[in-house]
GROMACS .gro file of C-alpha atoms in nm:
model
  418
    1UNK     CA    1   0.467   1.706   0.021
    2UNK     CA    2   0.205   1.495  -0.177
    3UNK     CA    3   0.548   1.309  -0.352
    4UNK     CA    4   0.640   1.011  -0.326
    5UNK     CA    5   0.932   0.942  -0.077
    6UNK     CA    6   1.217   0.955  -0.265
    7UNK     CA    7   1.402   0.629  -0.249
    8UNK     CA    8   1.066   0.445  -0.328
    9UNK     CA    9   1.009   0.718  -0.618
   10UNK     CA   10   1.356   0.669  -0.723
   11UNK     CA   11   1.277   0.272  -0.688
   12UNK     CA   12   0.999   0.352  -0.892
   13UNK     CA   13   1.149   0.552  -1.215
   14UNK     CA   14   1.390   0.311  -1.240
   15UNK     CA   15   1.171  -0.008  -1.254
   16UNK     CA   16   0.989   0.225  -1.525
   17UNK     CA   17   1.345   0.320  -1.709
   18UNK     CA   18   1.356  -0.110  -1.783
   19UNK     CA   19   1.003  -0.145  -1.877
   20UNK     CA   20   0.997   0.143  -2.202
   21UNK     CA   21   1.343   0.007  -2.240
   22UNK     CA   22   1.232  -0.367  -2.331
   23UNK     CA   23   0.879  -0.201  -2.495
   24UNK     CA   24   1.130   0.018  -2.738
   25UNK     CA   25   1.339  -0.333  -2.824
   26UNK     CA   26   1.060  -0.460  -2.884
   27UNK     CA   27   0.904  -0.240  -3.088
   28UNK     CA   28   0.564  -0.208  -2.862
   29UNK     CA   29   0.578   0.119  -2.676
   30UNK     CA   30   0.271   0.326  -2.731
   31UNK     CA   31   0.394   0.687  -2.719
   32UNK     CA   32   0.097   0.841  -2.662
   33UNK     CA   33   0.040   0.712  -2.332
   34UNK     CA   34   0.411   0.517  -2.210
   35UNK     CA   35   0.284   0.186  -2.168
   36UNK     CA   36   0.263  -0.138  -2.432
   37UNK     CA   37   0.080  -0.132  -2.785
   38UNK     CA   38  -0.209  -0.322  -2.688
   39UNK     CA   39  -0.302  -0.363  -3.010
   40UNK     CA   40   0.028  -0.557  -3.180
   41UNK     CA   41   0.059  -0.776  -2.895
   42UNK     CA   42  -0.287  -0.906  -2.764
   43UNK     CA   43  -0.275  -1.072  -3.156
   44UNK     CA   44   0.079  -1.209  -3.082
   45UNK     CA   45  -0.102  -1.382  -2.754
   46UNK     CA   46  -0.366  -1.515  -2.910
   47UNK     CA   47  -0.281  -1.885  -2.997
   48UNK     CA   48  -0.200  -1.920  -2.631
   49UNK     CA   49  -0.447  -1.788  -2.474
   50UNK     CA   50  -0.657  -2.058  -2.237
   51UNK     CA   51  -0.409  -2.269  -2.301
   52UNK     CA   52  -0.147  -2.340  -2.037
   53UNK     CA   53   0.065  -2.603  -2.216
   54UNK     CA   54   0.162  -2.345  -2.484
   55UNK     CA   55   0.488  -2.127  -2.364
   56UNK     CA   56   0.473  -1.818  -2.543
   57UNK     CA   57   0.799  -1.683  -2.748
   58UNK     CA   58   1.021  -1.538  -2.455
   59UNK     CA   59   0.955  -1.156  -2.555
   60UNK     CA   60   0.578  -1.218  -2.508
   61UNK     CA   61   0.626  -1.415  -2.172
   62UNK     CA   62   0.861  -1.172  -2.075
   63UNK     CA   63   0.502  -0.917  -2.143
   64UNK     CA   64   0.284  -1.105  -1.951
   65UNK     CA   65   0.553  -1.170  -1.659
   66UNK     CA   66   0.596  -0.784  -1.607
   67UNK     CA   67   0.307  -0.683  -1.704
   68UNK     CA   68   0.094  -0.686  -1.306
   69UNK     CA   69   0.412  -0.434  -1.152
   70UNK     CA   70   0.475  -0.247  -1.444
   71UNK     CA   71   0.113  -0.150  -1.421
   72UNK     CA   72   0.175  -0.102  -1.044
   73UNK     CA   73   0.476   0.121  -1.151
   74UNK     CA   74   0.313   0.338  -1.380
   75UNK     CA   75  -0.020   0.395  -1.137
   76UNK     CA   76   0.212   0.465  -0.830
   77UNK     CA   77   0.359   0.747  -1.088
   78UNK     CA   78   0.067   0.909  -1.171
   79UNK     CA   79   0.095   0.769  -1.552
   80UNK     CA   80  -0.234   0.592  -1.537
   81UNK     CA   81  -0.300   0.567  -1.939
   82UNK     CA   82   0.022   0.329  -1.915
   83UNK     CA   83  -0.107   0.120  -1.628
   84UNK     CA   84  -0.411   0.028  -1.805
   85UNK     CA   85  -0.215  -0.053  -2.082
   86UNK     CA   86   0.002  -0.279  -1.884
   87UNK     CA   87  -0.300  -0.440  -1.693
   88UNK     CA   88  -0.486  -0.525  -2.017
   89UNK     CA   89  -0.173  -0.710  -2.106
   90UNK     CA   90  -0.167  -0.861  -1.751
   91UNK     CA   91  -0.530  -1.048  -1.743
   92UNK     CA   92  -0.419  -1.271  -2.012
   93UNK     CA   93  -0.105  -1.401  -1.773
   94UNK     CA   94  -0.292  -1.684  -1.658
   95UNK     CA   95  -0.458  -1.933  -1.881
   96UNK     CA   96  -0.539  -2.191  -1.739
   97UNK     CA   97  -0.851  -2.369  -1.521
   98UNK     CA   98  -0.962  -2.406  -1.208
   99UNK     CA   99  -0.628  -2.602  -1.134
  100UNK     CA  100  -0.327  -2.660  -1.336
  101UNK     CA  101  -0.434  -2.939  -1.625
  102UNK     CA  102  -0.174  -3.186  -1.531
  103UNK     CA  103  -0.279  -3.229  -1.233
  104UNK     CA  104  -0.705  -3.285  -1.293
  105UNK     CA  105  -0.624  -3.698  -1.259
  106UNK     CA  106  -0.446  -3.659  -0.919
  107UNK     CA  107  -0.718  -3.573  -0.689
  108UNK     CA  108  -0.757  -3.268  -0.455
  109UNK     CA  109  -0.369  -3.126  -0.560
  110UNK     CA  110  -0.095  -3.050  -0.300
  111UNK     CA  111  -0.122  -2.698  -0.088
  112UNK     CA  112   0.212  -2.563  -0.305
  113UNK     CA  113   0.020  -2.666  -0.609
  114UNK     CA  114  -0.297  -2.514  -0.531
  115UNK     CA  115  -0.131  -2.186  -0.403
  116UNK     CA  116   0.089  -2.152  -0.729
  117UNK     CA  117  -0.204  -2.132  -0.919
  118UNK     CA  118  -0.456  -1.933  -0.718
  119UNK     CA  119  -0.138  -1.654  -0.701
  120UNK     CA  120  -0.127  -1.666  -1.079
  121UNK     CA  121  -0.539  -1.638  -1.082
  122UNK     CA  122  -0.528  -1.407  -0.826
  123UNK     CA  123  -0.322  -1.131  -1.005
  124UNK     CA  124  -0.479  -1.212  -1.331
  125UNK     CA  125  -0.829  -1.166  -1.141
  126UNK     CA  126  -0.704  -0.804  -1.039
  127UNK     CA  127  -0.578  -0.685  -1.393
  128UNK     CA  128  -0.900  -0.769  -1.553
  129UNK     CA  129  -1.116  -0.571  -1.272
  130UNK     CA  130  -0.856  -0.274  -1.363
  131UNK     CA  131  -0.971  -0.281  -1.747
  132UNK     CA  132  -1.370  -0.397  -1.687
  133UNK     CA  133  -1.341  -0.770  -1.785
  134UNK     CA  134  -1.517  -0.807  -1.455
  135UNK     CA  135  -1.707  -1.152  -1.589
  136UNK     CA  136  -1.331  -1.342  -1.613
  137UNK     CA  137  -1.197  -1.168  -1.330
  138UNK     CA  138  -1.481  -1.305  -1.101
  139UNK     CA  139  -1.450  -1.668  -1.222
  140UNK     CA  140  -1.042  -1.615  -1.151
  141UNK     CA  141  -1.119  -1.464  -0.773
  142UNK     CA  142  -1.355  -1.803  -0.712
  143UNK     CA  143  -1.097  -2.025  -0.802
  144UNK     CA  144  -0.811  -1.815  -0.598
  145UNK     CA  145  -1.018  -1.864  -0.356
  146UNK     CA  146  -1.090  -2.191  -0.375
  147UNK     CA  147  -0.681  -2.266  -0.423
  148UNK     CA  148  -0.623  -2.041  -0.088
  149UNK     CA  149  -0.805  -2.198   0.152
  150UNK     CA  150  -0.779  -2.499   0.297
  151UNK     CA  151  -1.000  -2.809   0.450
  152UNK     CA  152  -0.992  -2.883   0.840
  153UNK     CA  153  -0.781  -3.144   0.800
  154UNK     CA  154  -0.469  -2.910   0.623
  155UNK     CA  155  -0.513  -2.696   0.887
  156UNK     CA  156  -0.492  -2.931   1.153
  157UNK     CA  157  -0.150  -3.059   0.932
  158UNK     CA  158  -0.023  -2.737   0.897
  159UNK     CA  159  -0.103  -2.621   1.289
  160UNK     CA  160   0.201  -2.645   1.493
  161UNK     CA  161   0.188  -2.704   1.830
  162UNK     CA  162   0.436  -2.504   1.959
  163UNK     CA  163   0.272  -2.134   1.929
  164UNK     CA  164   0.362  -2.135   1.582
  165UNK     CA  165   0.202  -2.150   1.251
  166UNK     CA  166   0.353  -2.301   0.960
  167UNK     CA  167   0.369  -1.959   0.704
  168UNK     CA  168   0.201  -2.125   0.431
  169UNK     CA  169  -0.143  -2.113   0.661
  170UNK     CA  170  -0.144  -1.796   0.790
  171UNK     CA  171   0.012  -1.654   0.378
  172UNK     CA  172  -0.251  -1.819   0.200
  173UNK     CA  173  -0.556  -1.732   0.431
  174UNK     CA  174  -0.487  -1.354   0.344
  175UNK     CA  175  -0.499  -1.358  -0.003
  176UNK     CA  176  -0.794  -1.589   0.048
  177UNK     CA  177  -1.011  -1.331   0.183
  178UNK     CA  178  -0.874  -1.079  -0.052
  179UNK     CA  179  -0.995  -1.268  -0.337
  180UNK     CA  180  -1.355  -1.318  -0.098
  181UNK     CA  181  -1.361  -0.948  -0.026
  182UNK     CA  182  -1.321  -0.882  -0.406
  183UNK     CA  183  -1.640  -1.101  -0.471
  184UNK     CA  184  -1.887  -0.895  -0.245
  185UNK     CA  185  -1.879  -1.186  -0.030
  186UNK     CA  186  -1.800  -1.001   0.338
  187UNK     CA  187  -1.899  -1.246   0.590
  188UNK     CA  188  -1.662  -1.478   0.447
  189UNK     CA  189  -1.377  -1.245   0.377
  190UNK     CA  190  -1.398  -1.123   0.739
  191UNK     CA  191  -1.403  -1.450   0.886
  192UNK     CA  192  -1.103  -1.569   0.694
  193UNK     CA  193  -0.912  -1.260   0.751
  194UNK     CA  194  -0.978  -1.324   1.138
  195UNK     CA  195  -0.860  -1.666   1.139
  196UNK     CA  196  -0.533  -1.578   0.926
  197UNK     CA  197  -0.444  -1.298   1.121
  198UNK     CA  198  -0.483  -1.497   1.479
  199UNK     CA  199  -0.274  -1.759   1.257
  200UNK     CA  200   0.017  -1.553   1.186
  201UNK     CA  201   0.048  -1.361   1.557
  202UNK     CA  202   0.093  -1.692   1.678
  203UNK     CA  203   0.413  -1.730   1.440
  204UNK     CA  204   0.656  -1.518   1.715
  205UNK     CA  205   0.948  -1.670   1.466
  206UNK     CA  206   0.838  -1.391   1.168
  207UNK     CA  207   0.979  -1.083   1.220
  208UNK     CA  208   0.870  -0.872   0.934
  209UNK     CA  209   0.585  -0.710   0.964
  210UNK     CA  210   0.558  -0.532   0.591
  211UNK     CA  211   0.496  -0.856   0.424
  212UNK     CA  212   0.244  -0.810   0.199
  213UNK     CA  213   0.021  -1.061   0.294
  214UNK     CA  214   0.050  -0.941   0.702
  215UNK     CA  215  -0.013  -0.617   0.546
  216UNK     CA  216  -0.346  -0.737   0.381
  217UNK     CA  217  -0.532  -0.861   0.720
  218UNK     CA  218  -0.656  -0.518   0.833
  219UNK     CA  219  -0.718  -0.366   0.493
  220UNK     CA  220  -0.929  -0.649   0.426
  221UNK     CA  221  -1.100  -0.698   0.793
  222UNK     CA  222  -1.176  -0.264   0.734
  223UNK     CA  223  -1.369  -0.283   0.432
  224UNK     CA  224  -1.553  -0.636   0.493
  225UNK     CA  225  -1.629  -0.453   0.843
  226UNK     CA  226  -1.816  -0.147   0.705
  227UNK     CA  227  -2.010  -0.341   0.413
  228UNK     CA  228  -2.144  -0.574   0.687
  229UNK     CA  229  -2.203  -0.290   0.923
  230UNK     CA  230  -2.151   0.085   0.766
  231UNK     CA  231  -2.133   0.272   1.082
  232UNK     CA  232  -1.940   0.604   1.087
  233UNK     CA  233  -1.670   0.470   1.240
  234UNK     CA  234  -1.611   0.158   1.053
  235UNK     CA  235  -1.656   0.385   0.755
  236UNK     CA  236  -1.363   0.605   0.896
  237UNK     CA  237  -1.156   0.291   0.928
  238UNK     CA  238  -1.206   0.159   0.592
  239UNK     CA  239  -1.133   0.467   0.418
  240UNK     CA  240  -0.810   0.511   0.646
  241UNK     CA  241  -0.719   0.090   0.548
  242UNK     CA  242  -0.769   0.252   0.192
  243UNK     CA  243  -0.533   0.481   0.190
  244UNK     CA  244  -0.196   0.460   0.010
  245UNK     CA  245   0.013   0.516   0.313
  246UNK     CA  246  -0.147   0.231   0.470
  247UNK     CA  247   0.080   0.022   0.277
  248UNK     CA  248   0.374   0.223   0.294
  249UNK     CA  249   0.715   0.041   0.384
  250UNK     CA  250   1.070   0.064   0.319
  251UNK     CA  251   1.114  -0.286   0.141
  252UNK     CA  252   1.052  -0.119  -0.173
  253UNK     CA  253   0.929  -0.470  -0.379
  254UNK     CA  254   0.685  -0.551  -0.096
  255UNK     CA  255   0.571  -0.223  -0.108
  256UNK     CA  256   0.501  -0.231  -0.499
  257UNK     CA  257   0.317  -0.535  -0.454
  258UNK     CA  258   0.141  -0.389  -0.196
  259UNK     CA  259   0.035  -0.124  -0.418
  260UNK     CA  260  -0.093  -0.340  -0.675
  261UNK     CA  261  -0.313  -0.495  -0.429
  262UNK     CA  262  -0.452  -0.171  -0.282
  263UNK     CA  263  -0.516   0.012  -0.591
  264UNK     CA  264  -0.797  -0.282  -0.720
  265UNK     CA  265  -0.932  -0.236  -0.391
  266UNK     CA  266  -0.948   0.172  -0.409
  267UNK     CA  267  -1.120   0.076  -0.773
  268UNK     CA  268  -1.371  -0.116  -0.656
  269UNK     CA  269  -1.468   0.092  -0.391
  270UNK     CA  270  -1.442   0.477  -0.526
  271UNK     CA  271  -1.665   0.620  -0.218
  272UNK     CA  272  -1.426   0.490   0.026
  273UNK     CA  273  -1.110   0.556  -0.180
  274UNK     CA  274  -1.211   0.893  -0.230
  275UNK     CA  275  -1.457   1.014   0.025
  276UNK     CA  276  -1.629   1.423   0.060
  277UNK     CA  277  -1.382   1.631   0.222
  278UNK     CA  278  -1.548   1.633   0.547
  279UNK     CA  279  -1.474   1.248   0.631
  280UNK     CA  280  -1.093   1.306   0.470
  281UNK     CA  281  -0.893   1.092   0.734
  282UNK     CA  282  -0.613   1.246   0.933
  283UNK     CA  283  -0.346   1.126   0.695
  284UNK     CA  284  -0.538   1.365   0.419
  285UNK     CA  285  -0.633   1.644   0.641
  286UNK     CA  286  -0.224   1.671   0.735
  287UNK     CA  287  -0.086   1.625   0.386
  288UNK     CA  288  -0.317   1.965   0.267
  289UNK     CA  289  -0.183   2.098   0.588
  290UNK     CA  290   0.183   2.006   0.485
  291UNK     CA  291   0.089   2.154   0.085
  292UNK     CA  292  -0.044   2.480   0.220
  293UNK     CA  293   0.286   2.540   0.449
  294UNK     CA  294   0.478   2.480   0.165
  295UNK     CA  295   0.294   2.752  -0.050
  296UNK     CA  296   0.333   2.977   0.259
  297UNK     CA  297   0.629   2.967   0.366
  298UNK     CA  298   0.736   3.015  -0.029
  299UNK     CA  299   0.533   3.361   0.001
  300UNK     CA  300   0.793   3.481   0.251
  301UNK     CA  301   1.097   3.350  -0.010
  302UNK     CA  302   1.168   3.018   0.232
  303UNK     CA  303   1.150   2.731   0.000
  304UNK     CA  304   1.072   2.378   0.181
  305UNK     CA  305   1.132   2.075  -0.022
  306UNK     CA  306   1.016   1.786   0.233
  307UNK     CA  307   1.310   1.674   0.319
  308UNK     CA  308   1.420   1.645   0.666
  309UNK     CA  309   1.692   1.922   0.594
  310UNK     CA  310   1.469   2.189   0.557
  311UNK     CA  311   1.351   2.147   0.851
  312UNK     CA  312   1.678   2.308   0.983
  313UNK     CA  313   1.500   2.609   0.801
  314UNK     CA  314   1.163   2.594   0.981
  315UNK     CA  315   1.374   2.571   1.319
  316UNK     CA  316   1.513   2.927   1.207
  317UNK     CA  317   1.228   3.116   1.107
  318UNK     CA  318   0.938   3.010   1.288
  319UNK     CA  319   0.951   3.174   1.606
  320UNK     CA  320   0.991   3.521   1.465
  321UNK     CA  321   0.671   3.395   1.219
  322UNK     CA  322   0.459   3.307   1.490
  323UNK     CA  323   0.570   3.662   1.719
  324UNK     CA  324   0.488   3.868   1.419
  325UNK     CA  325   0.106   3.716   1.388
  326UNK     CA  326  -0.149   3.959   1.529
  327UNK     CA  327  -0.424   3.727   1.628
  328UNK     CA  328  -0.505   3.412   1.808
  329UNK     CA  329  -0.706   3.226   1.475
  330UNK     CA  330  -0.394   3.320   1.274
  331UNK     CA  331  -0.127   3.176   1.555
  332UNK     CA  332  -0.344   2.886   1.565
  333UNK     CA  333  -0.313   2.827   1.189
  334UNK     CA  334   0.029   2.861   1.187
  335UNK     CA  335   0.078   2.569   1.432
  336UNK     CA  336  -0.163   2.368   1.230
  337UNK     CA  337   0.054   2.405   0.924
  338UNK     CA  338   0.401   2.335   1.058
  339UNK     CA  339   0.293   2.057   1.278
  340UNK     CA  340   0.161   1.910   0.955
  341UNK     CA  341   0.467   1.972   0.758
  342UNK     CA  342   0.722   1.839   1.013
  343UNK     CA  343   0.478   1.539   1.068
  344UNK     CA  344   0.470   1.470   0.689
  345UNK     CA  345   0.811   1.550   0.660
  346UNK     CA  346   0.884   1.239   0.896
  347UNK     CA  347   0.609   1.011   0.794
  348UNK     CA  348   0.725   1.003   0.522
  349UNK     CA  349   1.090   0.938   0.566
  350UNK     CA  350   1.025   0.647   0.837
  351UNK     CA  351   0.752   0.455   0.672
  352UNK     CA  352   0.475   0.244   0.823
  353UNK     CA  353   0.381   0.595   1.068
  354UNK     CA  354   0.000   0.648   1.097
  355UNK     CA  355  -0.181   1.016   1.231
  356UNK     CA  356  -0.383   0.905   1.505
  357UNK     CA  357  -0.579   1.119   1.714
  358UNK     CA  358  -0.546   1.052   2.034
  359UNK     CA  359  -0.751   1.328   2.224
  360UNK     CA  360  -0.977   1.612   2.097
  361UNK     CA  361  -0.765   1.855   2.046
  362UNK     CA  362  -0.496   1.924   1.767
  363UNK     CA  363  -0.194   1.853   2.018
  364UNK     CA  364  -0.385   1.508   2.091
  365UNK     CA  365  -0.291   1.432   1.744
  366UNK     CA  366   0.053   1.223   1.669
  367UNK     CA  367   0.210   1.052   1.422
  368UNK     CA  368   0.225   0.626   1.560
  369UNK     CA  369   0.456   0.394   1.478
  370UNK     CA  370   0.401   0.038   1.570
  371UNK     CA  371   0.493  -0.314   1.599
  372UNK     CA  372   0.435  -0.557   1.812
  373UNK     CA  373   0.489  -0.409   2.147
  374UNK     CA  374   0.731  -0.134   2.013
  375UNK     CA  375   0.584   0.196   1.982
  376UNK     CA  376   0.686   0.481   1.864
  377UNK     CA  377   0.486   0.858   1.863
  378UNK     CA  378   0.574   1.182   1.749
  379UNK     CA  379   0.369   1.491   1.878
  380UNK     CA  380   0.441   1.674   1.566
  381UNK     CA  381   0.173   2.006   1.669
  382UNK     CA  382   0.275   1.990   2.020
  383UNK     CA  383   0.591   2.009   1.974
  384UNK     CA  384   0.571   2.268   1.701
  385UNK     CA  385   0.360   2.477   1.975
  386UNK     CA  386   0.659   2.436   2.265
  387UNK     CA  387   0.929   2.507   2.022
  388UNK     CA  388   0.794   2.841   1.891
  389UNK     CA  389   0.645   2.965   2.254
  390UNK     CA  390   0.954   2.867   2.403
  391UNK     CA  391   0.866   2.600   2.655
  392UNK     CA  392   1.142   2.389   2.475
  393UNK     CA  393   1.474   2.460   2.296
  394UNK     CA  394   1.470   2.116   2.077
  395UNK     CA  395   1.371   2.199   1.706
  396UNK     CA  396   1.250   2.027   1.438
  397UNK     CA  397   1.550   1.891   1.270
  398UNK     CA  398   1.680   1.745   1.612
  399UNK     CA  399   1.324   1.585   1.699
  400UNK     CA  400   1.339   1.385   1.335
  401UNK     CA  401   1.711   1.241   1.416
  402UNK     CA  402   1.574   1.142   1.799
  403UNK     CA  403   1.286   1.033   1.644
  404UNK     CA  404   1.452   0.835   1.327
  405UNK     CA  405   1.749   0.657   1.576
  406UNK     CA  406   1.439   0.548   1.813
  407UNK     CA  407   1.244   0.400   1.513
  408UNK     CA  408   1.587   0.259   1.406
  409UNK     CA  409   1.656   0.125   1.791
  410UNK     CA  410   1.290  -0.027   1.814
  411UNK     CA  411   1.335  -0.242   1.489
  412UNK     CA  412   1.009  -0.074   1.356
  413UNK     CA  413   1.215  -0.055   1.004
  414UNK     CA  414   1.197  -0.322   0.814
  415UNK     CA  415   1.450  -0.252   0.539
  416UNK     CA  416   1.702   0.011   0.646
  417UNK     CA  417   1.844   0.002   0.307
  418UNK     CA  418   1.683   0.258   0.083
   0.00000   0.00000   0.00000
């Protein structure tokens, strides 16, 4: 259950089936650890390197171009030898100044000029923190975030007066306080990810909510939260934000690039990316619970892959499980263990769900989808517990179709196409 769904791993192994392909042509894949040769091609880029005029050869830009989601790629894998491979590749992809040369003589530049260079500085920025060059990546987040924001007088341009905001605002303020939050500088971060946010839910014309930069707002509001105020809760929050399901979504490219955001964030802050077992957030605390009823249920020869079909197997078995358990503790466990496994099970099938607790007990617990004013809730250990005492005939496998045709219904998918 700790896998990947499988479209997105799918998604995944082939983006990672091109990259070794063009490293073999090239002659630069390192088979020790999957990713580039570092060491044949940083020489190849170094006549270009801080010097934006120069276009490297086409197999070299061709490097640099791939270089920020191939590292994504091989992290999301598990392959991280090969991501840091890529990423030291990636912090040379931008070479260039504060702004683009050609444009020093001009005056403050354009808003699409300014943005197409603090994106380049930006992801640059985050493949250097990846491999320790920490002293270029934090001139490259200064000048992102100089590019991303905007004066009073751009806003006031860019503000529409209808209960809209023109995207470019509302885009550019969120990787503005990314690239703030990645300097240490909270107050400002949090601020900025505030007035982006209130930005964009005034757009009612944008309808998908997995866009990576929409998807950025409360990751970065979490962790600027708890640094300026590191109370158990906001702690809680911040290490939930943190998590890789956070970012979860079936628009499998947004979802990479989400990745490659959240992963330099989960670097820089290891205590909140992986915190002591007691402050584990739900998410964590249900996926062990999903692992251990898959090791289980294997002891009694019933083999559950996590796919919504075997559920169809749970449905069959578990009521003569739970009759044949001889104490309360033991009954209780059970529940705890298939409520987990059926929650995963559809988590991870309809992405964007959350665990929330929404009581004090473990039936208070559900799985939440949301957007907008759509909700959506599954009451995976409740259900479980009225399904093997009887109270309700539904099973499992009949709960996940209701449950996937609502989420389809509500429009809380953004990309049906897997």
């Amino acid at each position: 259950m700790g896998k990947l769904r499988s479209a997105f791993l799918e998604f995944l192994e082939e983006y990672d089936r091109e990259y070794v392909q063009f490293l073999k042509e090239q002659g630069w894949l390192n088979l020790k650890t999957g990713g580039p040769v570092v060491t044949e091609i940083e020489p190849l880029l170094r006549p270009y390197l801080y010097h934006e005029g120069l276009i490297p050869e086409s197999n070299l830009q061709k490097a640099l171009d791939v270089s920020i989601l191939a590292g994504t790629v091989c992290e999301a894998l598990g392959t991280t030898a090969a991501a840091i491979d890529w990423y030291k590749i990636g912090q040379h992809r931008y070479r260039g100044g504060r702004l683009y040369s050609r444009h020093l003589d001009k005056g403050w530049p354009d808003v699409s000029v300014r943005e197409d260079a603090g994106r380049q500085q930006l992801e640059t920025a985050i493949c250097a923190t990846r491999v320790g060059n920490h002293g270029r990546a934090r001139q490259l987040y200064e000048w992102a975030a100089q590019n991303f924001g905007f004066s009073e007088r751009e806003i006031a341009i860019l503000e529409d007066k209808k209960d809209k905001t023109h995207i470019v605002l509302w885009t550019n303020l969120s990787y503005c306080a990314y690239a703030l939050l990645c300097l240490g500088r909270w107050a400002e971060a949090l601020s900025t990810a505030e007035r982006g946010e209130a930005y964009f839910r005034r757009d009612r014309h944008w309808k998908d909510k997995t866009y990576e930069p929409i998807i950025l707002y409360p990751i970065v509001q979490a962790v600027a939260r708890y640094k300026l105020d590191p109370s158990p809760e906001n702690r809680r929050k911040a290490i939930e934000m943190l998590s890789p399901q956070a970012v979860a979504s079936r628009n499998h490219v947004g979802h990479l690039w989400a990745l490659f955001h959240l992963y330099n964030l989960r670097a820089l802050h290891p205590d909140l990316a992986q915190p002591p077992a007691d402050e584990l957030p739900l998410e964590e605390r249900a996926r062990q619970g999903a692992d251990a009823c898959v090791k289980w249920m294997a002891e009694g020869s019933l083999m559950l892959d996590g796919t919504p079909e075997s559920l169809k197997r749970l449905d069959e078995t578990m009521r003569a499980v739970f009759r044949s358990l001889d104490s309360e503790e033991k009954r209780k466990q059970a529940l705890f263990l298939w409520g987990s496994y059926f929650g995963e099970v559809v988590r991870r099938e309809l992405a964007g769900g959350q665990w929330r607790a929404h009581g004090k007990t473990m039936t208070d617990i559900a799985v939440d989808w949301e957007l907008g004013e759509a909700e959506l809730h599954l009451w995976a250990y409740r259900h479980v517990r009225a399904y093997v005492t009887g109270k309700v005939a539904q099973g499992l496998y009949a709960l996940w179709r209701e449950t996937e045709q609502a989420y389809i219904d509500l429009g809380l998918a953004a990309n049906l196409e897997d």
